[in-house]
Coordinates of C-alpha atoms in Angstrom, one line a residue:
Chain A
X1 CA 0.0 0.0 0.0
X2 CA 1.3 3.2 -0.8
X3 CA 1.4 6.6 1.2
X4 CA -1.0 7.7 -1.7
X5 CA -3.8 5.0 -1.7
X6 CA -3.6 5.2 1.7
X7 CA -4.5 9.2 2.0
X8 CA -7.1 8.6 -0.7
X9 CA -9.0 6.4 1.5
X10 CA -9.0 8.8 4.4
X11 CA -9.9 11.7 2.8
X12 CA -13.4 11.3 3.0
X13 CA -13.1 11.0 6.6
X14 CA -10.5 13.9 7.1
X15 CA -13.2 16.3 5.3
X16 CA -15.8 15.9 7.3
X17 CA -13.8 15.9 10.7
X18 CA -12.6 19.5 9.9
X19 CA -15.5 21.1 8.7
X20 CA -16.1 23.2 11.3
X21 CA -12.5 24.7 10.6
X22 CA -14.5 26.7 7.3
X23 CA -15.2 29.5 8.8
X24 CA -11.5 31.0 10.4
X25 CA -11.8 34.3 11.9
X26 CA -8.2 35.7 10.4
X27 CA -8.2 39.2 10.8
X28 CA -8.0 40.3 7.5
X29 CA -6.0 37.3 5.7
X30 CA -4.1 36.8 2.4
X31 CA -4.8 40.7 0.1
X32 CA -7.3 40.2 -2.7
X33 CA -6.0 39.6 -6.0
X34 CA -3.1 37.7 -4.6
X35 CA -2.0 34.6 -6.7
X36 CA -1.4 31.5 -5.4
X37 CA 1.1 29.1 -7.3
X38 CA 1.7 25.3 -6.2
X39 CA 4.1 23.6 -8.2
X40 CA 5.8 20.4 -6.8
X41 CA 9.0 18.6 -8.2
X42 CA 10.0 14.6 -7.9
X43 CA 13.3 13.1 -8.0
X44 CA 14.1 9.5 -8.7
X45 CA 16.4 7.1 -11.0
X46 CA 15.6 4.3 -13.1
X47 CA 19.4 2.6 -12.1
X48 CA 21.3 5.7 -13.9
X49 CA 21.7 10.0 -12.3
X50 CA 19.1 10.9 -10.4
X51 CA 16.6 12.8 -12.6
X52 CA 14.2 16.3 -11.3
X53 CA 11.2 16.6 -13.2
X54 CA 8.3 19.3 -11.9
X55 CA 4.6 19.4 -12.7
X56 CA 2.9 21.9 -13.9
X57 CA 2.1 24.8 -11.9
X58 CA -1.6 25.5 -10.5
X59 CA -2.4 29.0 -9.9
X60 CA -5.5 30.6 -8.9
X61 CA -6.1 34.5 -7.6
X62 CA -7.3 35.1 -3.6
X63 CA -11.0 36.1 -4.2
X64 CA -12.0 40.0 -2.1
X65 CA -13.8 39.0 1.5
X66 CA -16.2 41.6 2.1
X67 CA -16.2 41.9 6.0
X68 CA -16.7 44.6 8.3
X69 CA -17.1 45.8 12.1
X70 CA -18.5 48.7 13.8
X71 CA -17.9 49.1 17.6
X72 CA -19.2 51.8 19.8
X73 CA -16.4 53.7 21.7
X74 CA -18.5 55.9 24.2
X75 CA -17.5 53.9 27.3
X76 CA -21.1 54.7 28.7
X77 CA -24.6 56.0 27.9
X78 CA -23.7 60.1 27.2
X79 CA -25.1 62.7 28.8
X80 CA -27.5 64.6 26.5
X81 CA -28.8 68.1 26.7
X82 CA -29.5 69.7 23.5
X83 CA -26.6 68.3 21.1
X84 CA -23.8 65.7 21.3
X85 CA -21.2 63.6 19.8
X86 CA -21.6 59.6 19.6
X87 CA -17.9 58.2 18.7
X88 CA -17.8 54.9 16.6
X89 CA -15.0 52.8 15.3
X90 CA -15.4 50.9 11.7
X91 CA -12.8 48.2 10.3
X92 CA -12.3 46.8 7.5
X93 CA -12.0 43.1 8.5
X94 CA -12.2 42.2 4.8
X95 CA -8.8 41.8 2.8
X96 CA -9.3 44.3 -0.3
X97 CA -9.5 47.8 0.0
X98 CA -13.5 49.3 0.3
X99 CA -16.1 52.1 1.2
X100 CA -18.0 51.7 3.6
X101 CA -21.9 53.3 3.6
X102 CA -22.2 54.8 6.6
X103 CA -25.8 55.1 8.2
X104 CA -26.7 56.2 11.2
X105 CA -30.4 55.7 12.6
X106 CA -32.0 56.9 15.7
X107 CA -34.9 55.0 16.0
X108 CA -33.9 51.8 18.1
X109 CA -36.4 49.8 19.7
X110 CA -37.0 50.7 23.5
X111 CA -36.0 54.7 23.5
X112 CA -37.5 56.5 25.5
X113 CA -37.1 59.6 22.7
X114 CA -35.8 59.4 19.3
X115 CA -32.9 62.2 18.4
X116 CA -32.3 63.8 15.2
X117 CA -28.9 62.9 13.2
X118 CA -27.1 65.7 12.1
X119 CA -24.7 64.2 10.7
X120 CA -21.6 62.4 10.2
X121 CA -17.8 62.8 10.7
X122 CA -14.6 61.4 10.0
X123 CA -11.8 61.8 12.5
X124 CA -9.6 63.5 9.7
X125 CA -7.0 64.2 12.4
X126 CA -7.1 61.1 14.8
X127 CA -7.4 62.5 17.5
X128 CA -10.3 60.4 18.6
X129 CA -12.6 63.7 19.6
X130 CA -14.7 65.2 17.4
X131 CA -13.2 68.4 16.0
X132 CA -15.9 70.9 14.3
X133 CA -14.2 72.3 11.2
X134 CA -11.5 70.2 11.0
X135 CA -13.1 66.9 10.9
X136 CA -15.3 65.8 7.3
X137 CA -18.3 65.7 7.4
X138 CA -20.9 63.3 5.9
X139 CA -24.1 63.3 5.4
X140 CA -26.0 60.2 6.7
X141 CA -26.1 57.5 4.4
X142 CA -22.7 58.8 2.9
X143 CA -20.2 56.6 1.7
X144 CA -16.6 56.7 3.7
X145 CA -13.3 56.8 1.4
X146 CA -11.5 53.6 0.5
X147 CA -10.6 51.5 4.2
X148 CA -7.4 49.1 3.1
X149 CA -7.5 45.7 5.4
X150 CA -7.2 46.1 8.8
X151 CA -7.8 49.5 9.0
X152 CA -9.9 51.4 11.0
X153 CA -11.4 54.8 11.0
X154 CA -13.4 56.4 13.8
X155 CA -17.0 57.8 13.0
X156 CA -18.1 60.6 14.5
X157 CA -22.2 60.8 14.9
X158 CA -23.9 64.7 15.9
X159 CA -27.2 64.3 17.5
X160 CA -29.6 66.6 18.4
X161 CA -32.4 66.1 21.5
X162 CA -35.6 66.6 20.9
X163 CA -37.5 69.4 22.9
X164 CA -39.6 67.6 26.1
X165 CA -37.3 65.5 27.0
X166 CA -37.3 64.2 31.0
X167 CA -34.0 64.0 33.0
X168 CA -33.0 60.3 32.9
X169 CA -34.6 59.1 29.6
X170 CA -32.2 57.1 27.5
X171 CA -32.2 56.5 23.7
X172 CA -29.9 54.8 21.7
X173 CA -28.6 55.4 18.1
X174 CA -27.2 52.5 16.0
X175 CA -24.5 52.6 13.5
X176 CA -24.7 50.5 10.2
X177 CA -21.7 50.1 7.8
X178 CA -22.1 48.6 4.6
X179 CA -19.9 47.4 1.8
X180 CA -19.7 49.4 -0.8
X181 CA -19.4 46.9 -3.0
X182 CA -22.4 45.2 -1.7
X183 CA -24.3 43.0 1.3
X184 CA -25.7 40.2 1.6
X185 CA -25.5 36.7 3.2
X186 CA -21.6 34.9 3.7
X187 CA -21.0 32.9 0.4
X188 CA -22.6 35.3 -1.8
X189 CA -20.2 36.6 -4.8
X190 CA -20.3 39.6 -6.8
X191 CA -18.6 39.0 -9.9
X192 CA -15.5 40.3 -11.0
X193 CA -16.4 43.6 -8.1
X194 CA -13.3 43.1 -6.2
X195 CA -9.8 45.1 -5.9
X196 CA -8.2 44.2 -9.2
X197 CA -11.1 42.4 -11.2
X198 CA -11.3 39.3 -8.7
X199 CA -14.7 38.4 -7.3
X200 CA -15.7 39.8 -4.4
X201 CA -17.4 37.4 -1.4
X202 CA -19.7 38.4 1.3
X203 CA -18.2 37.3 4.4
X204 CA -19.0 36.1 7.9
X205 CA -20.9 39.4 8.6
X206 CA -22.9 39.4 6.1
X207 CA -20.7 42.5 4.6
X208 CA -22.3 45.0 6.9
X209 CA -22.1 45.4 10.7
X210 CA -23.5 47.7 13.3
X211 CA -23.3 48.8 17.0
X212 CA -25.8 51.0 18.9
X213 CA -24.3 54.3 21.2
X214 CA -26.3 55.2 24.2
X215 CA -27.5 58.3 25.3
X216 CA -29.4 59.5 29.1
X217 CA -31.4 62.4 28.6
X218 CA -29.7 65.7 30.9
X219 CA -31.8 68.1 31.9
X220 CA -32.0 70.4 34.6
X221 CA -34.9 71.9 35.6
X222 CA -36.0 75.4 37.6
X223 CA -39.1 75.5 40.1
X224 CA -40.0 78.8 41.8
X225 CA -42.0 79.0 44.7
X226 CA -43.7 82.2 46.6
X227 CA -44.2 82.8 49.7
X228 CA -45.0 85.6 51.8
X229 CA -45.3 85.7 55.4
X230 CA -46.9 89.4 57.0
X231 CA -46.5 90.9 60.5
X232 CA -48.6 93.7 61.3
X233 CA -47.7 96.4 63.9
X234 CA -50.3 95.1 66.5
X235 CA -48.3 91.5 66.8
X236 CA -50.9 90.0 64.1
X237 CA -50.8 89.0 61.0
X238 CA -53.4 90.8 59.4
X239 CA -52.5 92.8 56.1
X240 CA -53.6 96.4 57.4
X241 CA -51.8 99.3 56.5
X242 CA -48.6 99.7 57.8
X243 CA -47.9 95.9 58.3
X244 CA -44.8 94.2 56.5
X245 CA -45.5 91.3 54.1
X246 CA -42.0 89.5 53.8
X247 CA -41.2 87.6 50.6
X248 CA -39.8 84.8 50.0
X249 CA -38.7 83.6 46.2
X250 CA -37.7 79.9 46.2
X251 CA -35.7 78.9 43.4
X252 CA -34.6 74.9 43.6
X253 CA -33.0 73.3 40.7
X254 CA -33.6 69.7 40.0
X255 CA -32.5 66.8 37.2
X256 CA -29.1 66.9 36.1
X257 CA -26.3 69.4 35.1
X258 CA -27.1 72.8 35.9
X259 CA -29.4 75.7 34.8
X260 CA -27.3 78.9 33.2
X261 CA -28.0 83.1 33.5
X262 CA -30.7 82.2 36.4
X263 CA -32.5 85.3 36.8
X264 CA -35.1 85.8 39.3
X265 CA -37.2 88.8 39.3
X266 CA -40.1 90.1 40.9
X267 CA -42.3 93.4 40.6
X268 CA -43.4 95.4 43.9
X269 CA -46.9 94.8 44.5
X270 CA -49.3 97.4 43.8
X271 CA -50.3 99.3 47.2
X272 CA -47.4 98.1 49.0
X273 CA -44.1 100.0 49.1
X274 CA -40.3 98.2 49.1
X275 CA -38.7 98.3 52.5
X276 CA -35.0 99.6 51.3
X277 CA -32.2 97.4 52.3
X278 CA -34.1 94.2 53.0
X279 CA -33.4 92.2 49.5
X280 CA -31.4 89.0 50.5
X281 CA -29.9 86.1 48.9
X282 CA -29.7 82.8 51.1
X283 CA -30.3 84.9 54.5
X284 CA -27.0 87.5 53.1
X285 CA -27.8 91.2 53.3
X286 CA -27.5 92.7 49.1
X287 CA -27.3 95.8 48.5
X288 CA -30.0 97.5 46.8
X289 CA -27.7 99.4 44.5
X290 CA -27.1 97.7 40.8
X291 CA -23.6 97.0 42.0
X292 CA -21.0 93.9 41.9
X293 CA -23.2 91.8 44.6
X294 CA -25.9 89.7 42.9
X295 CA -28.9 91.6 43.8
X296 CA -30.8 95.0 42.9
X297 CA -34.0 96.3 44.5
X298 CA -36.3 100.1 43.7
X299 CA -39.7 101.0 44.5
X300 CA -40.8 99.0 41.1
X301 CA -39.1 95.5 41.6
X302 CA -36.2 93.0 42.6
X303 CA -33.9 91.4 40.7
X304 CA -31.3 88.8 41.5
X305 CA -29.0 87.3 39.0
X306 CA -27.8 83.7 40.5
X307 CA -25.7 83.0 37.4
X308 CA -25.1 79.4 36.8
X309 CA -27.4 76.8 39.4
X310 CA -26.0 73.2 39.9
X311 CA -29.2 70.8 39.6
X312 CA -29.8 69.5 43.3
X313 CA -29.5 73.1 45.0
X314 CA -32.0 75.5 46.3
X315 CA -31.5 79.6 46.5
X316 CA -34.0 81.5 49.0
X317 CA -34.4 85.6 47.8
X318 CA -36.8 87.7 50.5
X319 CA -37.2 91.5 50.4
X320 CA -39.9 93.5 52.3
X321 CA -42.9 96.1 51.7
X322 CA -44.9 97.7 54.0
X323 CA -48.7 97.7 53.3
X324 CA -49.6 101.5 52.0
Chain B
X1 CA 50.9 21.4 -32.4
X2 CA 49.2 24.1 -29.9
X3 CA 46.4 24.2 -32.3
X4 CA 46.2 21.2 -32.2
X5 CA 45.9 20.6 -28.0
X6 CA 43.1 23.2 -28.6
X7 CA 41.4 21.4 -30.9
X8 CA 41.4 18.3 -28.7
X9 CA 40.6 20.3 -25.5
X10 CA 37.5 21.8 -27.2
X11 CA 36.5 18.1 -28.8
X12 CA 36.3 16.7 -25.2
X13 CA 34.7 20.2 -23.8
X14 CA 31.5 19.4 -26.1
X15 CA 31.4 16.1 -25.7
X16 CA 30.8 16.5 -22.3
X17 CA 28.5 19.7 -22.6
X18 CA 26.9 16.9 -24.8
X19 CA 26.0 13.9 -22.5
X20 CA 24.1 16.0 -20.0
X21 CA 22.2 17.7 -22.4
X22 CA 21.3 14.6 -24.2
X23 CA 20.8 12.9 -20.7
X24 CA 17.8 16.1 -20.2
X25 CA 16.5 15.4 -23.6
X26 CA 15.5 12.2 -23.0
X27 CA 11.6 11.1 -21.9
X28 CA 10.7 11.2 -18.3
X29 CA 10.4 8.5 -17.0
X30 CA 8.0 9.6 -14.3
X31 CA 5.4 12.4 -15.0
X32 CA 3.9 14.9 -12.2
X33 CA 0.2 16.7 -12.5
X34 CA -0.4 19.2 -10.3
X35 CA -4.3 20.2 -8.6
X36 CA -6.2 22.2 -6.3
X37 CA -9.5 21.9 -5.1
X38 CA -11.7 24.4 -2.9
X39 CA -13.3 22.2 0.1
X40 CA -16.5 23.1 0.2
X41 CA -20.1 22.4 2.3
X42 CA -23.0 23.0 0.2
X43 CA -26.9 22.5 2.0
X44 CA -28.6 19.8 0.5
X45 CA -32.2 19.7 1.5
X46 CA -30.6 20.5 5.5
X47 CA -28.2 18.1 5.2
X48 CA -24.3 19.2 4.9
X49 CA -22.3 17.6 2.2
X50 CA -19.0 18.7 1.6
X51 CA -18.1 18.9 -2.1
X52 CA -14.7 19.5 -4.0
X53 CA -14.7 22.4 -6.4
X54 CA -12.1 24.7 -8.8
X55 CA -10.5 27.3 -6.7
X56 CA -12.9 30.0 -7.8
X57 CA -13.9 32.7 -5.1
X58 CA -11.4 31.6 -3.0
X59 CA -11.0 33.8 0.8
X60 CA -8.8 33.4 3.4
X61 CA -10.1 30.5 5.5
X62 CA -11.1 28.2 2.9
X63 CA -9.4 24.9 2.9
X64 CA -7.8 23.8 -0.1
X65 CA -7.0 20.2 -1.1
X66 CA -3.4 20.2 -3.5
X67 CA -3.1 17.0 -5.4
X68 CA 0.3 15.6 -7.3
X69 CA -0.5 13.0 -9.7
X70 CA 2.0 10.6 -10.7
X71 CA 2.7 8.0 -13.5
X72 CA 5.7 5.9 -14.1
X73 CA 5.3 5.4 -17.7
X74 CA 8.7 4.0 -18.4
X75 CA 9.1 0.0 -18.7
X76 CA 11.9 0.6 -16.2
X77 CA 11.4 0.8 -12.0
X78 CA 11.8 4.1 -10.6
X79 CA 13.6 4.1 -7.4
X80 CA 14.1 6.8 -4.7
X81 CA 11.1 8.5 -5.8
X82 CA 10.8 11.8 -3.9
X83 CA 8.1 14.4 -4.2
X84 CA 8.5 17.9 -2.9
X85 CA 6.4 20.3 -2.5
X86 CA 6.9 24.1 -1.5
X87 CA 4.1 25.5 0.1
X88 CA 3.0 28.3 -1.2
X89 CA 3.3 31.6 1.1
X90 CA -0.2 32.6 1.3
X91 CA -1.3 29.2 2.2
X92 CA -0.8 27.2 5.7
X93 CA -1.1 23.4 6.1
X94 CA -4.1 22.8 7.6
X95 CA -2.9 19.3 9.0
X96 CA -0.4 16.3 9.7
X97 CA -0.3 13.9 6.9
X98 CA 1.5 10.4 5.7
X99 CA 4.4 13.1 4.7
X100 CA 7.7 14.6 6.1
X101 CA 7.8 18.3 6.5
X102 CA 10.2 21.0 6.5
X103 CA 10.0 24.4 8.9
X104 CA 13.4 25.7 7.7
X105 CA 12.7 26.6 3.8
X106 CA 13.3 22.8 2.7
X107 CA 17.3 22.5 4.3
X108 CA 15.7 19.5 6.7
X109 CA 13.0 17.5 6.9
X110 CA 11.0 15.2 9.5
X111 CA 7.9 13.8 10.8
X112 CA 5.8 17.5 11.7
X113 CA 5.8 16.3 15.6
X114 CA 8.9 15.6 16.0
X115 CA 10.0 19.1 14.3
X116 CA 10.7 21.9 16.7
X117 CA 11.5 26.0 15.9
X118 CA 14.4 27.9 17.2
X119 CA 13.0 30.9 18.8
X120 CA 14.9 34.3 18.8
X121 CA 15.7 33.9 22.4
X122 CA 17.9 30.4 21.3
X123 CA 14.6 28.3 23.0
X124 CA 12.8 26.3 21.4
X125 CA 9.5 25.2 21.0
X126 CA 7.4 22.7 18.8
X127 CA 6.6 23.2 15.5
X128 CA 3.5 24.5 14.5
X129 CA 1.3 24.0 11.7
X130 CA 1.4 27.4 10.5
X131 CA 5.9 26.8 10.6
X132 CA 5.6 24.2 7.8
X133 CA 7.4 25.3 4.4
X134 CA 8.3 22.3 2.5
X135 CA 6.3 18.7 2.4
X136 CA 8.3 15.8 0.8
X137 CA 6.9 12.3 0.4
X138 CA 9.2 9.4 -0.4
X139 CA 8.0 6.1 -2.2
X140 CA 11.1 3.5 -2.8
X141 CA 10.0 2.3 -6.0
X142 CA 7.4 2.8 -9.2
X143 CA 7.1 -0.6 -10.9
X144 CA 6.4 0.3 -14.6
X145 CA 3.0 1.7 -15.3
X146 CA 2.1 2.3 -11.4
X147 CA 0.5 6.0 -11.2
X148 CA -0.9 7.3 -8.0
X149 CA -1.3 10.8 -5.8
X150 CA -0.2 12.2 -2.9
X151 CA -2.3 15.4 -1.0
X152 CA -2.1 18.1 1.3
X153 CA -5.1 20.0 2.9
X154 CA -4.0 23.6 3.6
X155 CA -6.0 26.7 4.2
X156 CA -5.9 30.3 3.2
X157 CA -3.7 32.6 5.7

């Protein structure tokens, strides 16, 4: 029996043992278009020299894998108030050069709200952080430049909130990257479409991948609440003439982040007169001059600027009139 | 006299150019045919059968068969009959056969596990699959008209 009757008896059984060894997750693998030469050679004598003789030489080209993966790199849900930047990562995980379509889509089952896609950007410089101006933009649904194997570009997505959003909603917004060349399921070809006339085969993924970003609705929130609390000069509490009604304006800011430029004003009631001097800000004399302290006070109004409000505080302002 | 040496030298100089030459000229004894084969699962009605195709829309992972045919076509018996058989770069074997392999660009060869690779460090460690350059199989003799194959199975890097 010879080595070679012998292998041809086992190769049925060596097939199907390694079947499941199809589908190898190289990275990228041997480049498209690559040829592939086997030629082997024999030497032997009949009695006399040795003598070399070779076959003939079986070539065949490396076929284009069309493979791709999209990964989000936001290491948790982001923070959302009115606009914000979801960072992706696509790679080529074919072994020909390819565009990619790019489509980003903010409708994902389970959101709480849906944002608006601005748009798309490439990380021209990669830096890894969205630079307006510098960075390209793309239009969702727009097709990136060529990728070579292995590489990988990041994929900037600009969202907008919608307006009525709660503090702690979440949404998500998925990523989808195509082959340029096409999609479809693993085994389908497309003739003659790869780098350098070769076919081009839809790989393991189908030719298209996608990953979802995560965003939690941010929003702060600004309650004001009025009281007024009046001592008249007989040790009662009636609102005669000549008692003092003091104010109180409650500001408390609740949800997340902060609220900006809060202003809080409010106009002298008619038949009452301000008490100068009384306008305070969390129990601290201001002065009622338009000055450098927060606060301003006349015989029409109060105004106090608080500036910037961390959500999860609460600023008390009380001024006095006495009852004409 | 002189031109006459040289005459002689040059007589013997093709004479001997002359008996290789004529030696190459001469029918092979032995012929080689070279093929390769895509392994392949195709569904038939749910049930996995693994077929044998031409090496069309080939991607890296596939598993290829590479077949050597031979025929002894001489009325003479062929001894010391080696085949060898460089692997091609872009393709690693994908297992151990009935063959002797080499992992240092065909300078030695051995039974695959009892191969090892010299590591940068000067360690060394088994030899791998993925180390294998050269496969050689060796048959003693070819009677007169015996033909038969020899294989490899390798897969795409």
């Amino acid at each position: 029996m010879t080595y070679a009757a012998f292998r041809f008896a086992a190769l049925g059984g060596t097939l199907c043992a390694t079947l499941a060894m199809g589908s190898h997750a190289l990275a990228a693998g041997i480049p498209a278009g690559t040829l592939i030469e086997n030629t082997a050679s024999a030497s032997y004598n009949t009695g006399g020299p040795t003598q070399v003789i070779d076959s003939n030489t079986v070539s065949f080209q490396v076929a284009e894998l069309l493979d791709v993966a999209v990964a989000s790199q936001d290491a948790s849900a982001l923070p959302i108030t009115s606009t914000t930047v979801l960072t992706f990562s696509v790679t080529n995980t074919g072994n020909g050069p390819e565009p990619f379509v790019l489509t980003a889509n903010p409708a994902v089952s389970g959101n709480d709200f849906d944002v608006t896609i601005d748009g798309l950007a490439i990380d021209s410089n990669g830096n890894g952080v969205y630079d307006a101006g510098t960075d390209v933009l793309l239009a969702n649904g727009g097709t990136s430049a060529s990728l070579n194997p292995d590489e990988s570009i990041t994929v900037f997505v600009l969202v907008t909130a919608p307006g009525g959003t709660t503090d702690g909603q979440t949404s998500q917004v998925r990523l989808l990257a195509e082959a340029d060349t096409g999609t479809g399921t693993p085994g389908d070809v497309f003739t003659g479409a790869g780098e350098g006339g070769v076919d081009a085969v839809v790989g393991s993924t189908g030719a298209d991948d996608d990953d979802v970003g995560s965003l939690i609705s941010s929003v702060a929130t600004v309650s004001l609440v009025k009281s007024v609390v009046i001592t008249d000069p007989f040790g009662g509490t009636q609102p005669v003439p000549g008692a003092i009604a003091t104010f109180t304006l409650s500001a408390t800011v609740v949800g997340t982040g902060s609220i900006n430029d809060l202003l809080i004003t409010d106009a002298i009631p008619t038949s009452t007169t301000y008490a100068p001097g009384t306008l305070t800000l969390d129990t601290n004399a201001l002065t009622d001059a338009a000055d450098t302290d927060a606060g301003e006070a006349s015989a029409s109004g109060v105004a106090v600027n608080l500036g910037t409000v961390a959500a999860g505080t609460t600023h008390s302002v009380t001024f006095q009139v006495e009852i004409d | 006299m002189l031109n006459r040496i040289f005459v002689a030298l040059s007589l013997v100089l093709v004479m001997q150019l002359a008996v290789p030459m004529a030696h190459a000229q001469s029918a092979s004894a032995v012929s080689l045919s070279g093929d390769v084969k895509v392994i392949r699962t195709v569904d038939e009605n749910g049930t996995a059968r693994t077929v044998l195709e031409e090496p069309s829309q080939v991607i890296p992972g596939d598993r290829l068969v590479f077949t050597t045919r031979y025929t002894n076509s001489s009325a003479e018996i062929v001894e010391d009959f080696v085949v060898t058989n460089p692997l091609p770069k872009a393709v690693m074997l994908a297992e151990d056969g009935d063959f002797e392999v080499s992992v240092d660009g065909g300078k030695t060869f051995g039974r695959f596990a009892a191969l090892s690779v010299t590591l940068e460090d000067g360690a060394d460690r088994p030899a791998e699959l993925a180390d294998v350059t050269h496969i050689r199989w060796t048959l003693a003799t070819l009677t007169p008209g015996q033909q038969g194959s020899v294989n490899y199975f390798a897969v795409i890097r």
